[in-house]
PDB file of C-alpha atoms in Angstrom:
ATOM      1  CA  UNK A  27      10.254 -23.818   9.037  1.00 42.00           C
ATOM      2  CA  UNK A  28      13.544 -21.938   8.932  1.00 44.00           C
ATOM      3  CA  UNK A  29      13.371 -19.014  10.894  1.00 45.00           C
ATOM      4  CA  UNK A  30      15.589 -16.738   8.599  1.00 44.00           C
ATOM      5  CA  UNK A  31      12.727 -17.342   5.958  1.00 43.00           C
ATOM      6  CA  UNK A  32      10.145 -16.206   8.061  1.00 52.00           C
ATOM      7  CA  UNK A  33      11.744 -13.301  10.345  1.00 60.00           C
ATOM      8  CA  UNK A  34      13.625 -10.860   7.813  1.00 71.00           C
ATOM      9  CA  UNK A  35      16.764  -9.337   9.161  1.00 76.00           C
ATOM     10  CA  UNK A  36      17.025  -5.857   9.840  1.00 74.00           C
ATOM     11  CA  UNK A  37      19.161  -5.143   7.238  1.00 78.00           C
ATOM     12  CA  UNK A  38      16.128  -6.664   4.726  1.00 83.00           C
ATOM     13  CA  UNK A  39      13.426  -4.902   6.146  1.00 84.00           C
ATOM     14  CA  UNK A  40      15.074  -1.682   5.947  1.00 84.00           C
ATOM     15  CA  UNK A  41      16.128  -2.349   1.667  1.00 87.00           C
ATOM     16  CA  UNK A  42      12.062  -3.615   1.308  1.00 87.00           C
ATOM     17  CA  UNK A  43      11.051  -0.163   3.498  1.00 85.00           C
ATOM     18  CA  UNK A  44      13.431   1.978   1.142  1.00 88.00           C
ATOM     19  CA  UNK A  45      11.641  -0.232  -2.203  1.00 90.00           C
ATOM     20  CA  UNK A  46       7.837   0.067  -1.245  1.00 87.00           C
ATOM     21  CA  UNK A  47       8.988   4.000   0.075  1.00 85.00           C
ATOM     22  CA  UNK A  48      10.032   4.551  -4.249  1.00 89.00           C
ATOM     23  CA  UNK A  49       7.229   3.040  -5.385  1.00 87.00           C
ATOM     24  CA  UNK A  50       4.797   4.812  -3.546  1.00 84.00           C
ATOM     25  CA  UNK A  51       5.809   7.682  -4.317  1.00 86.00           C
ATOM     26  CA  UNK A  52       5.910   7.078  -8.358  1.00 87.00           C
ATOM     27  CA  UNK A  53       2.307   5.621  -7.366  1.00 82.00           C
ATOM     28  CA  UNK A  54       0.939   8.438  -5.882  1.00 81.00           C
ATOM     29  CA  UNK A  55       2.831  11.367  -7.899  1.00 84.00           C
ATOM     30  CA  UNK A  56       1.400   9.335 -11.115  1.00 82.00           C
ATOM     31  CA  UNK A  57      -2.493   9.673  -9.256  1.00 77.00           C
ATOM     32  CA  UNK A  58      -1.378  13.411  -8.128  1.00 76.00           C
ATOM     33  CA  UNK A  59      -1.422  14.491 -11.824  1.00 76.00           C
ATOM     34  CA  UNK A  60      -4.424  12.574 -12.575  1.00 69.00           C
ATOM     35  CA  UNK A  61      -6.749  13.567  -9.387  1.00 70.00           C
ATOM     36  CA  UNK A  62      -4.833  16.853  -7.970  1.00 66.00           C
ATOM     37  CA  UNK A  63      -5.606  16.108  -5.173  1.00 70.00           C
ATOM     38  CA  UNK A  64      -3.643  17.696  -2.272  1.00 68.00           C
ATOM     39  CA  UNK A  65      -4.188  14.701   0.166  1.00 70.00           C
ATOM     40  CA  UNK A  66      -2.255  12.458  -2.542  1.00 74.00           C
ATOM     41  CA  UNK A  67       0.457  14.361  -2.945  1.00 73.00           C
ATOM     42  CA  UNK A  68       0.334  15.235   0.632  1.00 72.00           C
ATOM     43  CA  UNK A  69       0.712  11.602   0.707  1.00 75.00           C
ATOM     44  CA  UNK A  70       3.575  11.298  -1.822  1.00 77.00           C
ATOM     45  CA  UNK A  71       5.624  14.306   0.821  1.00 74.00           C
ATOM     46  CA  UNK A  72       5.260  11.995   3.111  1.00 73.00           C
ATOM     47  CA  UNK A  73       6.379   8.530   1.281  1.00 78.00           C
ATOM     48  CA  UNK A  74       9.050  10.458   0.105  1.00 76.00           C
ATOM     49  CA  UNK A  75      10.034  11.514   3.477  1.00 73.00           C
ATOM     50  CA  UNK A  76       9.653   8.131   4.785  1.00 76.00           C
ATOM     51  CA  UNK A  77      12.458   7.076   2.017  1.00 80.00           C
ATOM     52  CA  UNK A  78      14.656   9.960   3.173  1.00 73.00           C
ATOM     53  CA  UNK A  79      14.424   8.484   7.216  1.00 74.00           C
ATOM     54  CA  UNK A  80      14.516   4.886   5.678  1.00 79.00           C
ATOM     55  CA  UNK A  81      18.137   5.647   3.896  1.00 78.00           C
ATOM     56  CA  UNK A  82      19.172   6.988   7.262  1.00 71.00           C
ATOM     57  CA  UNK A  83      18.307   4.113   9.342  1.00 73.00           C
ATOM     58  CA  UNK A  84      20.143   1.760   6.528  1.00 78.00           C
ATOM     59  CA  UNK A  85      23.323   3.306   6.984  1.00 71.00           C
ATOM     60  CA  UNK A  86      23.342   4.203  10.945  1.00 66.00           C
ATOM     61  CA  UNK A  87      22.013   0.396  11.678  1.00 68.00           C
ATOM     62  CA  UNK A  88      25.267  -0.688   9.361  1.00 70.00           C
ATOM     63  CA  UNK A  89      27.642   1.602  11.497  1.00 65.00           C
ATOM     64  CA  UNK A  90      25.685   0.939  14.817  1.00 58.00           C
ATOM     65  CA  UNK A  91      26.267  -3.523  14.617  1.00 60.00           C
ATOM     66  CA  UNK A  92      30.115  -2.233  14.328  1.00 67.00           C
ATOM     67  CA  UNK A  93      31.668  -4.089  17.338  1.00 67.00           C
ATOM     68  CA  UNK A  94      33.048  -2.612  20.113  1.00 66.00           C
ATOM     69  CA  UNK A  95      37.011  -1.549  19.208  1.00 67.00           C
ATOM     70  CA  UNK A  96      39.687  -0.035  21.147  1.00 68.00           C
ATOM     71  CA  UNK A  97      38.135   3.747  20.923  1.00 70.00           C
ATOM     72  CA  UNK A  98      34.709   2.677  21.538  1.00 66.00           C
ATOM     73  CA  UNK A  99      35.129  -0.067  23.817  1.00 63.00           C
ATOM     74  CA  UNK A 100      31.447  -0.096  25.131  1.00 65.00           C
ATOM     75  CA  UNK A 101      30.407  -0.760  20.983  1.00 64.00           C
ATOM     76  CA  UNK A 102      28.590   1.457  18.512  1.00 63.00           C
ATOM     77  CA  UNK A 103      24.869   1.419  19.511  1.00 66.00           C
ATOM     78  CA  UNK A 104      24.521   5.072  20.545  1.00 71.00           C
ATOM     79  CA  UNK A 105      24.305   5.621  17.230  1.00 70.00           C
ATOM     80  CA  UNK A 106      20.985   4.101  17.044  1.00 67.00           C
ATOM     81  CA  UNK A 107      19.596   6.035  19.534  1.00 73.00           C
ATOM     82  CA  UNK A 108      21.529   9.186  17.848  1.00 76.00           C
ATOM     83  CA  UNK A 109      19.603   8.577  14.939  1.00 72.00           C
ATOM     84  CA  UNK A 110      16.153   7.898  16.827  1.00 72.00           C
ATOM     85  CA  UNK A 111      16.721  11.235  18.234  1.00 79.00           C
ATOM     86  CA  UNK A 112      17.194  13.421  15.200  1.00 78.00           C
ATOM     87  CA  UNK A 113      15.022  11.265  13.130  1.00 73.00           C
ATOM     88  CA  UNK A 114      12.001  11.659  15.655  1.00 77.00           C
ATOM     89  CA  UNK A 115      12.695  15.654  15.280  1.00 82.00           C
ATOM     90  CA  UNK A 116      12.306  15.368  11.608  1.00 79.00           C
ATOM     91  CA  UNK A 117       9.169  13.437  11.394  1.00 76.00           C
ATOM     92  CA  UNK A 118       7.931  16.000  13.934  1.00 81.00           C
ATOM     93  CA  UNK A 119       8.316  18.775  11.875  1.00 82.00           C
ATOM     94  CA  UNK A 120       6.940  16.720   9.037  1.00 75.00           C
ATOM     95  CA  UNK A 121       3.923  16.513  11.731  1.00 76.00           C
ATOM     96  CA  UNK A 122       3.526  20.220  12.436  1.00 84.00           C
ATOM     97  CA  UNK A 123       3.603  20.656   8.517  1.00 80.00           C
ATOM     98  CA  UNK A 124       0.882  18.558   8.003  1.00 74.00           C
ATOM     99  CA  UNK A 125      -0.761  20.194  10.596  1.00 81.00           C
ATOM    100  CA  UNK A 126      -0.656  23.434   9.299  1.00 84.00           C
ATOM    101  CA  UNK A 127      -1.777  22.251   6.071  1.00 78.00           C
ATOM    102  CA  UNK A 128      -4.945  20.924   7.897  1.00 75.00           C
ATOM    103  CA  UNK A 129      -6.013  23.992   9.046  1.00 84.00           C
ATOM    104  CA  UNK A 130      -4.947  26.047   6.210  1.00 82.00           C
ATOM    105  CA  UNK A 131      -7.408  23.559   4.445  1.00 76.00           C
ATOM    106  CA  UNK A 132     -10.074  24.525   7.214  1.00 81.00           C
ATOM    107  CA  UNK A 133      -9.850  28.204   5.736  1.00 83.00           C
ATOM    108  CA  UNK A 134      -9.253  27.565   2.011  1.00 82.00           C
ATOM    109  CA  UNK A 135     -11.788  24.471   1.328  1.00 78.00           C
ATOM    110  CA  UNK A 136     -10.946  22.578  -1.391  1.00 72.00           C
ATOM    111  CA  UNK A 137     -12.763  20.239  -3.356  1.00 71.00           C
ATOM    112  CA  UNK A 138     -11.815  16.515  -3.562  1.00 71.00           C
ATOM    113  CA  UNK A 139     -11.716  15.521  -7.662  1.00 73.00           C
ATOM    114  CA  UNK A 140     -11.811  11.705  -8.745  1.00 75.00           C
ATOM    115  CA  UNK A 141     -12.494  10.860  -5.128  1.00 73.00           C
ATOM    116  CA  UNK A 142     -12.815   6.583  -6.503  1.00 80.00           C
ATOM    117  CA  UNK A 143      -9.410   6.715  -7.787  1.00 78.00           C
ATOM    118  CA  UNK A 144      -8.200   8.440  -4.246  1.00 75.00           C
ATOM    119  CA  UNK A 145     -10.147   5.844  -2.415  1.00 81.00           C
ATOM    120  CA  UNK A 146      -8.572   2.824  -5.266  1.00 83.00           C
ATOM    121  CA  UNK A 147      -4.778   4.373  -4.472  1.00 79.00           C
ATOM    122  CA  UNK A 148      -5.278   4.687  -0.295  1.00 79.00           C
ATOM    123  CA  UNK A 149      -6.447   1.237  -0.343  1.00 86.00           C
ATOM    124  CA  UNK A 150      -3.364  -0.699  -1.890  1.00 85.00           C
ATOM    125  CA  UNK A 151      -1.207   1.694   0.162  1.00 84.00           C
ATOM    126  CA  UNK A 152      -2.470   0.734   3.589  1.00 85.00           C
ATOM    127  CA  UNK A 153      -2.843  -2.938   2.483  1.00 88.00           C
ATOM    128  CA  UNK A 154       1.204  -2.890   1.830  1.00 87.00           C
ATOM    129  CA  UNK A 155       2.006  -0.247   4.440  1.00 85.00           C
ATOM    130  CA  UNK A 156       0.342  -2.646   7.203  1.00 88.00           C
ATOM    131  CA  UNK A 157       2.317  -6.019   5.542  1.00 89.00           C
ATOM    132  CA  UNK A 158       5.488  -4.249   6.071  1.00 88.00           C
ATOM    133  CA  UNK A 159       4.522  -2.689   9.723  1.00 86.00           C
ATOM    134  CA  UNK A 160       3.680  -6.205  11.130  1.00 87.00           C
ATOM    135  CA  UNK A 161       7.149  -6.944  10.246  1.00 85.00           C
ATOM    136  CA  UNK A 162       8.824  -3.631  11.178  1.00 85.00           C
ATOM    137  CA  UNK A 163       6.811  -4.443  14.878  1.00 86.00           C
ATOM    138  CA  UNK A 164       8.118  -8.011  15.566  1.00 85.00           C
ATOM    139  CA  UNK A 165      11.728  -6.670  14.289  1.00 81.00           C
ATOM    140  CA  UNK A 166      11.359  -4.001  16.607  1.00 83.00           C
ATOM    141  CA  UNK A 167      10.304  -5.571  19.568  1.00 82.00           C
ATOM    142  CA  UNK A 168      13.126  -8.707  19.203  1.00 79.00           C
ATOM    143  CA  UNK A 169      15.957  -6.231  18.806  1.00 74.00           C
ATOM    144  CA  UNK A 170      14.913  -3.576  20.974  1.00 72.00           C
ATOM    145  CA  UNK A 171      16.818  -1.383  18.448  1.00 72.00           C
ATOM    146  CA  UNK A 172      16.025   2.572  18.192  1.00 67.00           C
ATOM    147  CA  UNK A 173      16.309   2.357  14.617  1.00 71.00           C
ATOM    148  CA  UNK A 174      13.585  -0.148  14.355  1.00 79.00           C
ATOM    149  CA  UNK A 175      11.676   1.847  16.707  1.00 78.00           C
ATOM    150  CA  UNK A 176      11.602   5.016  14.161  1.00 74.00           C
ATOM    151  CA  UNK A 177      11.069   2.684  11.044  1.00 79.00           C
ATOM    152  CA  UNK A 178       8.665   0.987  12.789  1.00 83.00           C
ATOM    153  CA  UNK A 179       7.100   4.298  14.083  1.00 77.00           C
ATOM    154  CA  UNK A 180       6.656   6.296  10.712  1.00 72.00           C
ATOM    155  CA  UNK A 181       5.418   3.400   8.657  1.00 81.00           C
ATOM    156  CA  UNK A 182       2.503   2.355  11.437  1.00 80.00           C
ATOM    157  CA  UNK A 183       2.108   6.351  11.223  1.00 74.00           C
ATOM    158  CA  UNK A 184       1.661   5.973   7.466  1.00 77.00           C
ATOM    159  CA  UNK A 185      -1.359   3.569   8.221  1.00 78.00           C
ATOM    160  CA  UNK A 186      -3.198   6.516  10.388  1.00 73.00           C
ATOM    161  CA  UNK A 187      -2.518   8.972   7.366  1.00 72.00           C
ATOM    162  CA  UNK A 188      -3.619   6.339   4.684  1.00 78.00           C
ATOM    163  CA  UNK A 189      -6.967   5.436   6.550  1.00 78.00           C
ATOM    164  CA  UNK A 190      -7.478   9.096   6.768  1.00 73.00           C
ATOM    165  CA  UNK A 191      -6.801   9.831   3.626  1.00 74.00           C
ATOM    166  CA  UNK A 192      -9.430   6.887   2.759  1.00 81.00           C
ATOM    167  CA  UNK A 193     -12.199   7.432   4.843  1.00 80.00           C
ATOM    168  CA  UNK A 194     -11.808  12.033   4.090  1.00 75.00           C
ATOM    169  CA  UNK A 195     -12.330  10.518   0.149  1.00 78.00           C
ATOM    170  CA  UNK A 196     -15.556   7.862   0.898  1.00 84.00           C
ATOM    171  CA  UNK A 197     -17.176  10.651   3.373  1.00 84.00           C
ATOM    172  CA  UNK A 198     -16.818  13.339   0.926  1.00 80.00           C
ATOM    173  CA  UNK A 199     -17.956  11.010  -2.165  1.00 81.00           C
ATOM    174  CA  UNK A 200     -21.396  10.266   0.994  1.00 86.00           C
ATOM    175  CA  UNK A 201     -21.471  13.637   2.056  1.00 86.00           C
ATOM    176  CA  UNK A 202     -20.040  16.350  -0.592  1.00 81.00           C
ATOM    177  CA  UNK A 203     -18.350  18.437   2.455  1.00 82.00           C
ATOM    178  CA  UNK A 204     -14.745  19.505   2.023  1.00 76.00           C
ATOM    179  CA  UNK A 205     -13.885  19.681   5.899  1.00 81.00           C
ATOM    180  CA  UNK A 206     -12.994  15.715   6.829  1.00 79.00           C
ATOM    181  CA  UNK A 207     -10.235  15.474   4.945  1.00 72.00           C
ATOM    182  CA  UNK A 208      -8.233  18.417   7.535  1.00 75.00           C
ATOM    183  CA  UNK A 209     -10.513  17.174  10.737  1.00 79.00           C
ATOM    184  CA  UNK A 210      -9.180  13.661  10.121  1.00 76.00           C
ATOM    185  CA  UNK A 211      -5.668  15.031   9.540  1.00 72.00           C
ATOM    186  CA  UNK A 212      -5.592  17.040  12.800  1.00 78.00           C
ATOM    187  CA  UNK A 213      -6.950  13.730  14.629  1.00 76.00           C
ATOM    188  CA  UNK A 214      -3.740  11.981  13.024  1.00 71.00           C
ATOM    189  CA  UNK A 215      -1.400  14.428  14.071  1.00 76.00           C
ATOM    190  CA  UNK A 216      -2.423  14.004  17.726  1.00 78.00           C
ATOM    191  CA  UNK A 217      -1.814  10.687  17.670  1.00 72.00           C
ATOM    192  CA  UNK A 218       1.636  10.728  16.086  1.00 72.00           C
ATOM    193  CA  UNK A 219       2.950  13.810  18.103  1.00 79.00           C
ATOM    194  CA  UNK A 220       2.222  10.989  21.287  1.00 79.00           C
ATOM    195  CA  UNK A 221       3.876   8.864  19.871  1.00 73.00           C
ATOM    196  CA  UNK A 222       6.800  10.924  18.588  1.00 77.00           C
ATOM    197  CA  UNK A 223       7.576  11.980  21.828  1.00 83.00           C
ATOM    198  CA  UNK A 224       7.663   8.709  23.524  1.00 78.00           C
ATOM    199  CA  UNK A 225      10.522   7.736  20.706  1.00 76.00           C
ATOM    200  CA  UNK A 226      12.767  11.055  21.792  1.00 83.00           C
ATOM    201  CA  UNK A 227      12.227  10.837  25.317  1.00 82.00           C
ATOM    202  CA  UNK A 228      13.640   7.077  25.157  1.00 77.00           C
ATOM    203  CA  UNK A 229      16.565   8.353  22.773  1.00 79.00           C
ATOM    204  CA  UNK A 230      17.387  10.955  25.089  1.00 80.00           C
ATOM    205  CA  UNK A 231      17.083   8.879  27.878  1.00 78.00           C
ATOM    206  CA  UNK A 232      19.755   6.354  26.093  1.00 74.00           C
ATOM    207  CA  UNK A 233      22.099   9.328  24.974  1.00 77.00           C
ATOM    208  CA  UNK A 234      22.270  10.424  28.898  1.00 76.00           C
ATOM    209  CA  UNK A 235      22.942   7.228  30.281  1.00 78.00           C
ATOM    210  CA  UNK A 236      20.288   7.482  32.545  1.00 79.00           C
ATOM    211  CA  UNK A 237      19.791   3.900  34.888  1.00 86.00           C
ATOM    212  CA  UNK A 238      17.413   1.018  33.887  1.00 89.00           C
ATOM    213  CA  UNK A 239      13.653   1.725  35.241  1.00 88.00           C
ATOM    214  CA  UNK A 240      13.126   0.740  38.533  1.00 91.00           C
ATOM    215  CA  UNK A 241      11.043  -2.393  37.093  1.00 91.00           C
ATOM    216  CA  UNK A 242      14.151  -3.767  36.095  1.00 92.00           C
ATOM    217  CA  UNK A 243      16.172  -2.068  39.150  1.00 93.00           C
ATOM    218  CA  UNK A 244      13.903  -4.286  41.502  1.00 94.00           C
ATOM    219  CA  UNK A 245      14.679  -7.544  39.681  1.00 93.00           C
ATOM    220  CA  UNK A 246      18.422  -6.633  40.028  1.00 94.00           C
ATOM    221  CA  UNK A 247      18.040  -6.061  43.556  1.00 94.00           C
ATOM    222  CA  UNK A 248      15.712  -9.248  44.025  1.00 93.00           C
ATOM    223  CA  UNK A 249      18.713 -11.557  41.639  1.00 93.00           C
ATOM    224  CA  UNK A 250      21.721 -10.618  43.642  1.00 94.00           C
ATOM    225  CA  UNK A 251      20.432 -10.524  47.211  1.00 92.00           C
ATOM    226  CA  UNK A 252      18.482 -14.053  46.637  1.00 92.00           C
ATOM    227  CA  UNK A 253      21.395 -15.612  44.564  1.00 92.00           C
ATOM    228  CA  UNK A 254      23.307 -17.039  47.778  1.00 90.00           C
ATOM    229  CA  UNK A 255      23.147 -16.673  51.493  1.00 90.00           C
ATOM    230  CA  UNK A 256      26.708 -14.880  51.617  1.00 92.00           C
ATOM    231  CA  UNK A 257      25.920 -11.975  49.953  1.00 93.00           C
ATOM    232  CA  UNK A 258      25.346  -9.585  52.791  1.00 91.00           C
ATOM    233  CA  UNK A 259      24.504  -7.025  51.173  1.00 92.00           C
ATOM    234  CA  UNK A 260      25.703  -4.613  47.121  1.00 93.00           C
ATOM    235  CA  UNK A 261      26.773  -1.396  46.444  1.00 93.00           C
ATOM    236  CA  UNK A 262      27.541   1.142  44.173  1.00 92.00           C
ATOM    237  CA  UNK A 263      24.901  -0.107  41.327  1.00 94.00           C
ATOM    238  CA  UNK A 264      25.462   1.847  37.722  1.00 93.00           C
ATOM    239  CA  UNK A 265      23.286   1.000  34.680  1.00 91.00           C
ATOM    240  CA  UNK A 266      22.335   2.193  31.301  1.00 87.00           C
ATOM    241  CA  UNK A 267      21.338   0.815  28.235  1.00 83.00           C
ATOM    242  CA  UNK A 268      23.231   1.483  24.802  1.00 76.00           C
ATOM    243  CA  UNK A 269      21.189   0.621  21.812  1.00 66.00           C
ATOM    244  CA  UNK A 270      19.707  -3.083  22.441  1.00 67.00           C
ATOM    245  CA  UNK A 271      22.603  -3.823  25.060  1.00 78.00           C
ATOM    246  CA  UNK A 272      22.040  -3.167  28.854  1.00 87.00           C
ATOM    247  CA  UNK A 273      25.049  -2.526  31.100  1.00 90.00           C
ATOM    248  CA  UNK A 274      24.932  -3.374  34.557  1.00 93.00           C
ATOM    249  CA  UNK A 275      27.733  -2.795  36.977  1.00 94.00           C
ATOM    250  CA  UNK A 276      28.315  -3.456  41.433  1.00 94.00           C
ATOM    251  CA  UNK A 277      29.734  -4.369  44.147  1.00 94.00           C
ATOM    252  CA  UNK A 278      29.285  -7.223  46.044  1.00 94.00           C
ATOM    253  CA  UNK A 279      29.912  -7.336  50.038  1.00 93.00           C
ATOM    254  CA  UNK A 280      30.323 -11.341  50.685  1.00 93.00           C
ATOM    255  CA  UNK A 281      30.556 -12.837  54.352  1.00 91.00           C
ATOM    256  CA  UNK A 282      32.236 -15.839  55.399  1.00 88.00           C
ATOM    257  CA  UNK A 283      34.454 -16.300  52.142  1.00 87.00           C
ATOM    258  CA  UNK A 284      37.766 -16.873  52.961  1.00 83.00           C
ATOM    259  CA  UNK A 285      39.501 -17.593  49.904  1.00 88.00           C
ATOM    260  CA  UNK A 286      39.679 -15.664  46.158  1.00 89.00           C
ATOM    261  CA  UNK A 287      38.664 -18.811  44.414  1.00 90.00           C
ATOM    262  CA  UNK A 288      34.916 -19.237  46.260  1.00 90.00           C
ATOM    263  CA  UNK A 289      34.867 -15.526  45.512  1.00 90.00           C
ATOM    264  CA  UNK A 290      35.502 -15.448  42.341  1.00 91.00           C
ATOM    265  CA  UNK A 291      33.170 -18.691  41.639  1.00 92.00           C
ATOM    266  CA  UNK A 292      29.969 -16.931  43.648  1.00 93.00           C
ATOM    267  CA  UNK A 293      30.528 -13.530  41.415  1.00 93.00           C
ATOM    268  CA  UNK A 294      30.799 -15.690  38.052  1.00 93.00           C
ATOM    269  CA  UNK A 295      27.847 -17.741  39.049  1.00 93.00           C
ATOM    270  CA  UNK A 296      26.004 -14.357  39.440  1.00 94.00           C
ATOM    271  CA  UNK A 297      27.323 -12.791  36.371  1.00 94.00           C
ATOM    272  CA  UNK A 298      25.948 -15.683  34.785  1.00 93.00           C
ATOM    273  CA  UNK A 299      22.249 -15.517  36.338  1.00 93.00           C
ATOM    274  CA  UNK A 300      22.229 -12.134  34.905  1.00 93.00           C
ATOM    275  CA  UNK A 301      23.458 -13.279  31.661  1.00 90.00           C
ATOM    276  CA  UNK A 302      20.159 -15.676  31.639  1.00 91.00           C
ATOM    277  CA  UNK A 303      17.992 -13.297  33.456  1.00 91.00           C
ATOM    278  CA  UNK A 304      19.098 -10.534  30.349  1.00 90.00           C
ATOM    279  CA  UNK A 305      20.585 -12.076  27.139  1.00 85.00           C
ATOM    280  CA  UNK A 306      23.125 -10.267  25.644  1.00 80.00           C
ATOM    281  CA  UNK A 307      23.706  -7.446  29.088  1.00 87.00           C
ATOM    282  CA  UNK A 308      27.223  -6.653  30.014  1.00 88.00           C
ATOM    283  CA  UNK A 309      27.693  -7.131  33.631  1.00 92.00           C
ATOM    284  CA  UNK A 310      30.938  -6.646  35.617  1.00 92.00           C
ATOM    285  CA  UNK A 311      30.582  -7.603  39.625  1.00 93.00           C
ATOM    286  CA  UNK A 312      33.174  -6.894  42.081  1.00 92.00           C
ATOM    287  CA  UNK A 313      33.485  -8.973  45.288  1.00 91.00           C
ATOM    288  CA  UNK A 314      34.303  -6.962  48.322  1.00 88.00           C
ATOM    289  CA  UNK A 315      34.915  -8.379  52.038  1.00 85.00           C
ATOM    290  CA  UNK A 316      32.234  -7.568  54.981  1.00 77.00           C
TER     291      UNK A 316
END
């Protein structure tokens, strides 16, 4: 099968997120008048957020694959951890509104009207909102890309909200009580404030070019002092990671090399373990005499 039929670019996934964000919100405004039912069009705020961070992502993933040029000679991906940043911020306080909605809900019940149709509506939303998450995931993980990483992160959050939404409509249709539709809501928001700030501390993390974990520090360390016998020893290691592309850069110390050509062979040879060890990393080695 050919792959480009069955993994969508990122480019696609991000036009289908903005298409299913439209119609979900003409779906749910359309219910909203029929049901008013605050969790719906709680549910529409958020779709129509999600198209709002979904236009964002299109046009700072287009500007972020820019290559690198003579002004930004180490490429454009900051931007995608820019726009993780600010967009993580956003659905935050998107969070803490819902939040405050919940318990304002807790105070001021509210009954639940048409709760079949709510139940009908949540149902095809999750269905589609899961479809397109499986595919927002495997983009995300492939790429590595921030910007994947927030679409990917407020669509799987849309699945928590619509199985809340679901489950506050079939317990109050079993039960009658108002209060699961906010106790649900509050559950949600703990789980997407978790995850929220795992997205801005590895945006931040990107933005301040801080080194490579020390998972990936130890395999660096292990590759260049097991790659041949005269390497004595390395120095002066610097790494960071900008957008999907990691940057690694040392010194060498090399023993019993006499001559600039078996120098330069043993660093390319490295450079090119590195290249195999991590596709795609930009690694500059510089051979210095013991």
């Amino acid at each position: 099968m050919d792959n480009r039929l069955s993994s969508p670019t990122k480019e696609n996934l991000l036009v289908r997120s903005l298409l299913i964000s439209v119609g979900l919100i003409a779906f749910k405004l359309a219910v909203f008048v029929g049901t008013n039912s605050i969790a719906i069009l709680t549910s529409a705020v958020d779709s129509g957020m999600d198209l709002l961070v979904s236009a964002a992502n299109y046009i700072l993933m287009k500007s972020s694959t820019k290559p690198a040029d003579h002004n930004h000679p180490y490429g454009h991906g900051k931007i995608e951890s820019l726009a993780g940043l600010a967009q993580s911020l956003i659905i935050g306080g998107v969070v803490v509104a819902i939040a405050a909605m919940a318990v304002r809900r807790f105070m001021l019940p509210e009954p639940i009207q048409q709760p079949l149709v709510g139940i009908g509506v949540s149902a095809v939303a999750l269905v589609l909102t899961l479809w397109h998450t499986r595919n927002l995931r495997s983009a995300m993980l492939s790429t590595h890309s921030q910007v994947m990483a927030t679409e990917y992160l407020h669509y799987a959050s849309d699945t928590f909200m619509y199985l809340g939404v679901l489950m506050s409509f079939v317990l109050f249709k079993i039960t009658g009580q108002t209060f699961w539709d906010p106790l649900l809501s509050l559950l949600m928001v703990v789980y997407l404030l978790k995850t929220i700030l795992d997205i801005f501390r590895e945006t931040l993390t990107e933005l301040l070019d801080v080194q490579l974990p020390d998972s990936l520090l130890k395999e660096i360390d292990a590759l260049i002092l097991t790659f041949d016998s005269r390497i004595e020893s390395y120095h002066d290691l610097r790494t960071r990671k900008v957008g999907p592309t990691k940057f690694i850069e040392f010194h060498v110390v090399l023993r019993n090399v006499e001559t600039f050509r078996d120098a330069h062979h043993l660093t390319v040879g490295l450079m090119e373990t590195f290249q195999k060890r991590f596709p795609g990393a930009v690694v500059t080695v510089h051979a210095d005499p013991a």
